[in-house]
Short mmCIF file of C-alpha atoms in Angstrom, two decimals:
data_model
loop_
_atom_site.label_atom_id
_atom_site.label_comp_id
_atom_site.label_asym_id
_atom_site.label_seq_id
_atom_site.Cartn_x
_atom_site.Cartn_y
_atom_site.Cartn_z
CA UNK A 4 17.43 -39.19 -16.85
CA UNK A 5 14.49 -41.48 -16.30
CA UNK A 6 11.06 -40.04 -16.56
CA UNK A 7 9.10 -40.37 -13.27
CA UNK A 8 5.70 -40.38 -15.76
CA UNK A 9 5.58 -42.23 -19.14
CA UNK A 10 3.33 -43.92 -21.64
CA UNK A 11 4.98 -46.79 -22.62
CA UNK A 12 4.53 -47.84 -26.43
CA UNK A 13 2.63 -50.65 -27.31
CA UNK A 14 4.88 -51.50 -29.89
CA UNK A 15 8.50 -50.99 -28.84
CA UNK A 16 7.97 -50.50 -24.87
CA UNK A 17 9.49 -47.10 -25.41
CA UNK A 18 9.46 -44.54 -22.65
CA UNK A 19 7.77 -41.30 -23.96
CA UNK A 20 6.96 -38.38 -22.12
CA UNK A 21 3.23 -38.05 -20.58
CA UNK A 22 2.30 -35.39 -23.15
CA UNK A 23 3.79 -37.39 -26.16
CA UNK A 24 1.05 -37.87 -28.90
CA UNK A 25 3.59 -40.20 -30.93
CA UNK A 26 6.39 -42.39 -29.85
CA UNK A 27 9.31 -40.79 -30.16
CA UNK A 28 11.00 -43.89 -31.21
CA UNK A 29 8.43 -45.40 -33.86
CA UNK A 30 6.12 -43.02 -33.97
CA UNK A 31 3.30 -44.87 -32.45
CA UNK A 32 0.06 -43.02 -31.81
CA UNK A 33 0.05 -42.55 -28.60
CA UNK A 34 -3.25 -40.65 -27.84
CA UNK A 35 -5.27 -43.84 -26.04
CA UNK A 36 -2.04 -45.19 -24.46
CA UNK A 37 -2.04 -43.84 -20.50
CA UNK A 38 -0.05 -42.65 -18.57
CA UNK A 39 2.16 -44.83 -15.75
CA UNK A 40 3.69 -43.57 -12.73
CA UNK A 41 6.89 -45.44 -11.84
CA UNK A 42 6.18 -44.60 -7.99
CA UNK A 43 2.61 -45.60 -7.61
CA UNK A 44 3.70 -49.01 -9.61
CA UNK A 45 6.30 -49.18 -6.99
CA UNK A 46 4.08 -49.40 -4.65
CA UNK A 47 1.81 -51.91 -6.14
CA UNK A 48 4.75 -53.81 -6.50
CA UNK A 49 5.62 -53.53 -2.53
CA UNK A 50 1.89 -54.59 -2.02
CA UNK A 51 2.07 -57.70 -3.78
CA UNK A 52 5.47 -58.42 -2.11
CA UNK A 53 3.63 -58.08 1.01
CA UNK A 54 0.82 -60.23 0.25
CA UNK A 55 -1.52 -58.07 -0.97
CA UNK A 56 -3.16 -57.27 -3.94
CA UNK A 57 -3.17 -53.84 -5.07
CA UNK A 58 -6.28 -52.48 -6.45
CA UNK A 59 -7.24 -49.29 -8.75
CA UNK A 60 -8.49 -47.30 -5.50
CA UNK A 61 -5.27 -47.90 -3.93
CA UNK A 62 -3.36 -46.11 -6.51
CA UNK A 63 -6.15 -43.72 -7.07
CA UNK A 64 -6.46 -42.57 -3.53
CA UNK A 65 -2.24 -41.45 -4.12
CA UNK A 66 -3.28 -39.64 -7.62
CA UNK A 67 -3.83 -36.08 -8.98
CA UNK A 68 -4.17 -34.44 -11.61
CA UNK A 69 -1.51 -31.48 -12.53
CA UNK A 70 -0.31 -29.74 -15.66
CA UNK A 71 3.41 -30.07 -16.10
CA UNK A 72 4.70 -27.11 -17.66
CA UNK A 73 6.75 -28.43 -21.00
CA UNK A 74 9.34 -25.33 -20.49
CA UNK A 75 10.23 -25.92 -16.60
CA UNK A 76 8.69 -29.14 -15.44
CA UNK A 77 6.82 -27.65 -12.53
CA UNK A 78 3.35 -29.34 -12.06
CA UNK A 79 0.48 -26.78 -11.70
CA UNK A 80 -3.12 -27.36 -11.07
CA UNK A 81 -5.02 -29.13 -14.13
CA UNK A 82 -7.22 -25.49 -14.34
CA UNK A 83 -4.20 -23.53 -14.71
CA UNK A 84 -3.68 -21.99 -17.77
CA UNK A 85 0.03 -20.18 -17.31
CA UNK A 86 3.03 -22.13 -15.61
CA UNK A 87 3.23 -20.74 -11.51
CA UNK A 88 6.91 -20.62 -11.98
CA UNK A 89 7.85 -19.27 -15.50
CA UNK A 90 4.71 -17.99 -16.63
CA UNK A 91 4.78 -20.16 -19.94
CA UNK A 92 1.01 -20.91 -21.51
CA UNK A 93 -0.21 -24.32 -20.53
CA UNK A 94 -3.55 -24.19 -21.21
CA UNK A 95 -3.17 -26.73 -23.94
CA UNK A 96 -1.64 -29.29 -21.91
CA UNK A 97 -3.36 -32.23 -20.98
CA UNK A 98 -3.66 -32.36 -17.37
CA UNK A 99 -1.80 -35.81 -16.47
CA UNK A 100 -2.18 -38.39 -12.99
CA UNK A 101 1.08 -37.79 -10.43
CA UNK A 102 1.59 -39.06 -6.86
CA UNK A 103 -0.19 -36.87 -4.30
CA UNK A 104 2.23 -35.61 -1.73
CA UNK A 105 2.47 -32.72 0.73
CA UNK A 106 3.93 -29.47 -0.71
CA UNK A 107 5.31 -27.46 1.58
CA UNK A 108 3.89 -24.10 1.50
CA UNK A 109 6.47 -20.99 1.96
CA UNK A 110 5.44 -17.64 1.74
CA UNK A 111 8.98 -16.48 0.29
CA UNK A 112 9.49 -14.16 -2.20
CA UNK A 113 12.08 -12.61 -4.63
CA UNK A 114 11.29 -9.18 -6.34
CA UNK A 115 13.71 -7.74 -8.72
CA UNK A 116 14.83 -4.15 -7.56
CA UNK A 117 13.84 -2.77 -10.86
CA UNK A 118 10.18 -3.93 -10.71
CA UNK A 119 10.05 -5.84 -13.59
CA UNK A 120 10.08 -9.66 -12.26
CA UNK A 121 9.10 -10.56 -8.58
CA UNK A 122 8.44 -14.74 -7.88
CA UNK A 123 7.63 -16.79 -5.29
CA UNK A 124 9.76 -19.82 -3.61
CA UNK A 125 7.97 -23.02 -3.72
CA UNK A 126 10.62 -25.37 -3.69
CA UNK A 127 13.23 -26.94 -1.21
CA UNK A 128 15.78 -26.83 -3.52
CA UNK A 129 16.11 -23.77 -6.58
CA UNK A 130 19.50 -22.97 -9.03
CA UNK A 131 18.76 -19.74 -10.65
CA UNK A 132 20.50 -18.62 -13.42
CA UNK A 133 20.54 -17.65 -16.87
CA UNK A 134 20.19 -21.23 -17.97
CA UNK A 135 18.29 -22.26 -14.74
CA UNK A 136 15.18 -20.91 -12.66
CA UNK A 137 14.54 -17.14 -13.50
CA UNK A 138 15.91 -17.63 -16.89
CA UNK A 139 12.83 -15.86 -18.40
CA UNK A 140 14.57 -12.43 -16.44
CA UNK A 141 18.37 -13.58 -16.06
CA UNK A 142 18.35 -14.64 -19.52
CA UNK A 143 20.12 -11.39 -20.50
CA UNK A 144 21.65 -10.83 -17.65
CA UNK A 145 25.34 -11.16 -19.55
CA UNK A 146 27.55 -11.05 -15.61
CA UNK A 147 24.92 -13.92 -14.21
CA UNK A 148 26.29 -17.39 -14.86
CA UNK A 149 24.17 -20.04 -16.53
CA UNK A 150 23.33 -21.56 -12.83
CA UNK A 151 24.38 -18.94 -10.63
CA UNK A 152 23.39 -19.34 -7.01
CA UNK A 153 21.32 -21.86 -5.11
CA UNK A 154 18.47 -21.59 -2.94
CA UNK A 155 17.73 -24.06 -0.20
CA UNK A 156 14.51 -23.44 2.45
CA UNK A 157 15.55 -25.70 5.67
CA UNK A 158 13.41 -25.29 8.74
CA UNK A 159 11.79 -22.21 7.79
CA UNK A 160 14.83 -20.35 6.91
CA UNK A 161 16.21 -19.44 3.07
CA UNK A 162 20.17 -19.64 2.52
CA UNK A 163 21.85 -18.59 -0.67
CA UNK A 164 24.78 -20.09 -1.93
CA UNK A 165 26.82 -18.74 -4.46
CA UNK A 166 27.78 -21.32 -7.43
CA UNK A 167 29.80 -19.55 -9.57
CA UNK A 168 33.44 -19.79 -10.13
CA UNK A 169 33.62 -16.47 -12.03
CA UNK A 170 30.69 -14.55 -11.28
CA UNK A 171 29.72 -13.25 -7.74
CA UNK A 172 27.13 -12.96 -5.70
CA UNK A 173 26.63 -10.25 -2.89
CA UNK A 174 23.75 -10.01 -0.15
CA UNK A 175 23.85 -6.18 1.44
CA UNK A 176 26.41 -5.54 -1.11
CA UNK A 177 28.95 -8.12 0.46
CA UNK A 178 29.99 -11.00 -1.19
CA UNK A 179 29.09 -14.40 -0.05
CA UNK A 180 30.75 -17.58 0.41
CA UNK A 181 31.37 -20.55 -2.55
CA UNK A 182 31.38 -22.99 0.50
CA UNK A 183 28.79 -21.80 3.44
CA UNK A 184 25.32 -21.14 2.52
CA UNK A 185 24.09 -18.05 3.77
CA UNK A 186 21.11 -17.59 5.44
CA UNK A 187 18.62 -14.66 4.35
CA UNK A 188 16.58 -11.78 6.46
CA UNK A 189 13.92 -10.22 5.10
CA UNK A 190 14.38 -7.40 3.17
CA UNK A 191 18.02 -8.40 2.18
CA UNK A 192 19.20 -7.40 -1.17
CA UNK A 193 20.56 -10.51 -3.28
CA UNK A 194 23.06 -9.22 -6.33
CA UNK A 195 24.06 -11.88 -8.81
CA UNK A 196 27.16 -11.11 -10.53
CA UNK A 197 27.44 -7.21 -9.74
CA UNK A 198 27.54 -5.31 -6.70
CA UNK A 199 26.14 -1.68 -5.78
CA UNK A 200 29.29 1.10 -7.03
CA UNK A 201 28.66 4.92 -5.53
CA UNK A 202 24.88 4.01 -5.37
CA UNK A 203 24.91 2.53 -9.08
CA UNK A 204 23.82 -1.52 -9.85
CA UNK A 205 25.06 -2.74 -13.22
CA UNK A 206 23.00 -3.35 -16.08
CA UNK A 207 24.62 -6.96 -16.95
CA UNK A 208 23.69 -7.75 -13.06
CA UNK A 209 20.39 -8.86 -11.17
CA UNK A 210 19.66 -7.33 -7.72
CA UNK A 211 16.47 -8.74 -6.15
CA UNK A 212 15.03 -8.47 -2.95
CA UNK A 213 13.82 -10.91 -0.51
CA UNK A 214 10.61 -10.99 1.14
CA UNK A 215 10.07 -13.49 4.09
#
């Protein structure tokens, strides 16, 4: 997959990641090389088609500066010092220049029935899973599938989709549709790979509940 952010190498034209010290190719130091942003040299390159010649404060004005977590890949503000979606320590990540956009802000949220793990949903689009988002509490979750279900926020509203071909997933304890997304109420109870038996959830399951 192409990398939206990159330092190129000076000495093969490499793409590295944005957080690379050395290139990965060479091994090039990379530490006074910066950072490019594929979109915001798109646009320069749109400018120029136009007519116009791009400047440093046009790009600038689109730029911010964000942490991007090495474990997820969600961008958190440069101060941050733990990743908003997995938790992992980012403190010691250089904070590197993205395109400024509009986030859309949800207030969304998934808590796991037993207590342990409750997380917010930030994103349009989310696959949780063992292998996917919530891996750092599905990870040993053996009847959840590596990407299990799929979350999708459109106009306001959260559906759940189940993904799996041999692991379930149940909202109120009724199982939900491969094909038609389902949409969620607050205070529904999401099971991934287990449903609730005489009042009993399953140990090798994840029941969370949504907030919204």
């Amino acid at each position: 997959m192409e990398l939206k952010k990159y330092k190129v190498c000076p000495s093969c034209g490499e793409h590295n990641k944005p957080t690379s010290l050395e290139c990965r190719k060479c091994e090039t130091d990379l530490t006074g090389v910066r950072v490019v942003d594929s979109e915001i040299e798109q646009r320069k390159l749109e400018k120029e088609n136009a007519g116009g010649k791009p400047t440093d404060s046009d790009a600038g004005n689109d730029i911010q500066l964000v942490r991007v977590c090495e474990e997820c890949g969600a961008e958190n503000a440069p101060q941050a010092r733990k990743c908003k979606q997995c938790g992992e320590e980012i403190s010691d990540i250089l904070p590197t220049p993205v395109l400024k956009r509009e986030e859309p802000i949800f207030s969304f949220e998934l808590k796991s029935v037993d207590g342990i793990f409750s997380t917010k949903i930030y994103k349009t689009l989310s696959i949780i899973g063992r292998e996917a988002d919530l891996k750092e509490y599905l990870g040993t979750k053996a009847y959840v599938s590596r990407q299990h279900a799929e979350l999708t926020v459109v106009a306001g509203k959260v559906f759940i989709k189940n993904l799996s071909g041999t692991n379930k997933t149940f909202v109120n304890n009724e199982e939900i549709s491969n094909d038609e997304p389902h949409v969620l109420a607050n205070g529904d109870e999401i099971g991934l790979g287990g449903k609730v038996i005489a009042d009993e959830r399953q140990d090798n399951a994840a029941y969370f509940l949504f907030q919204g």
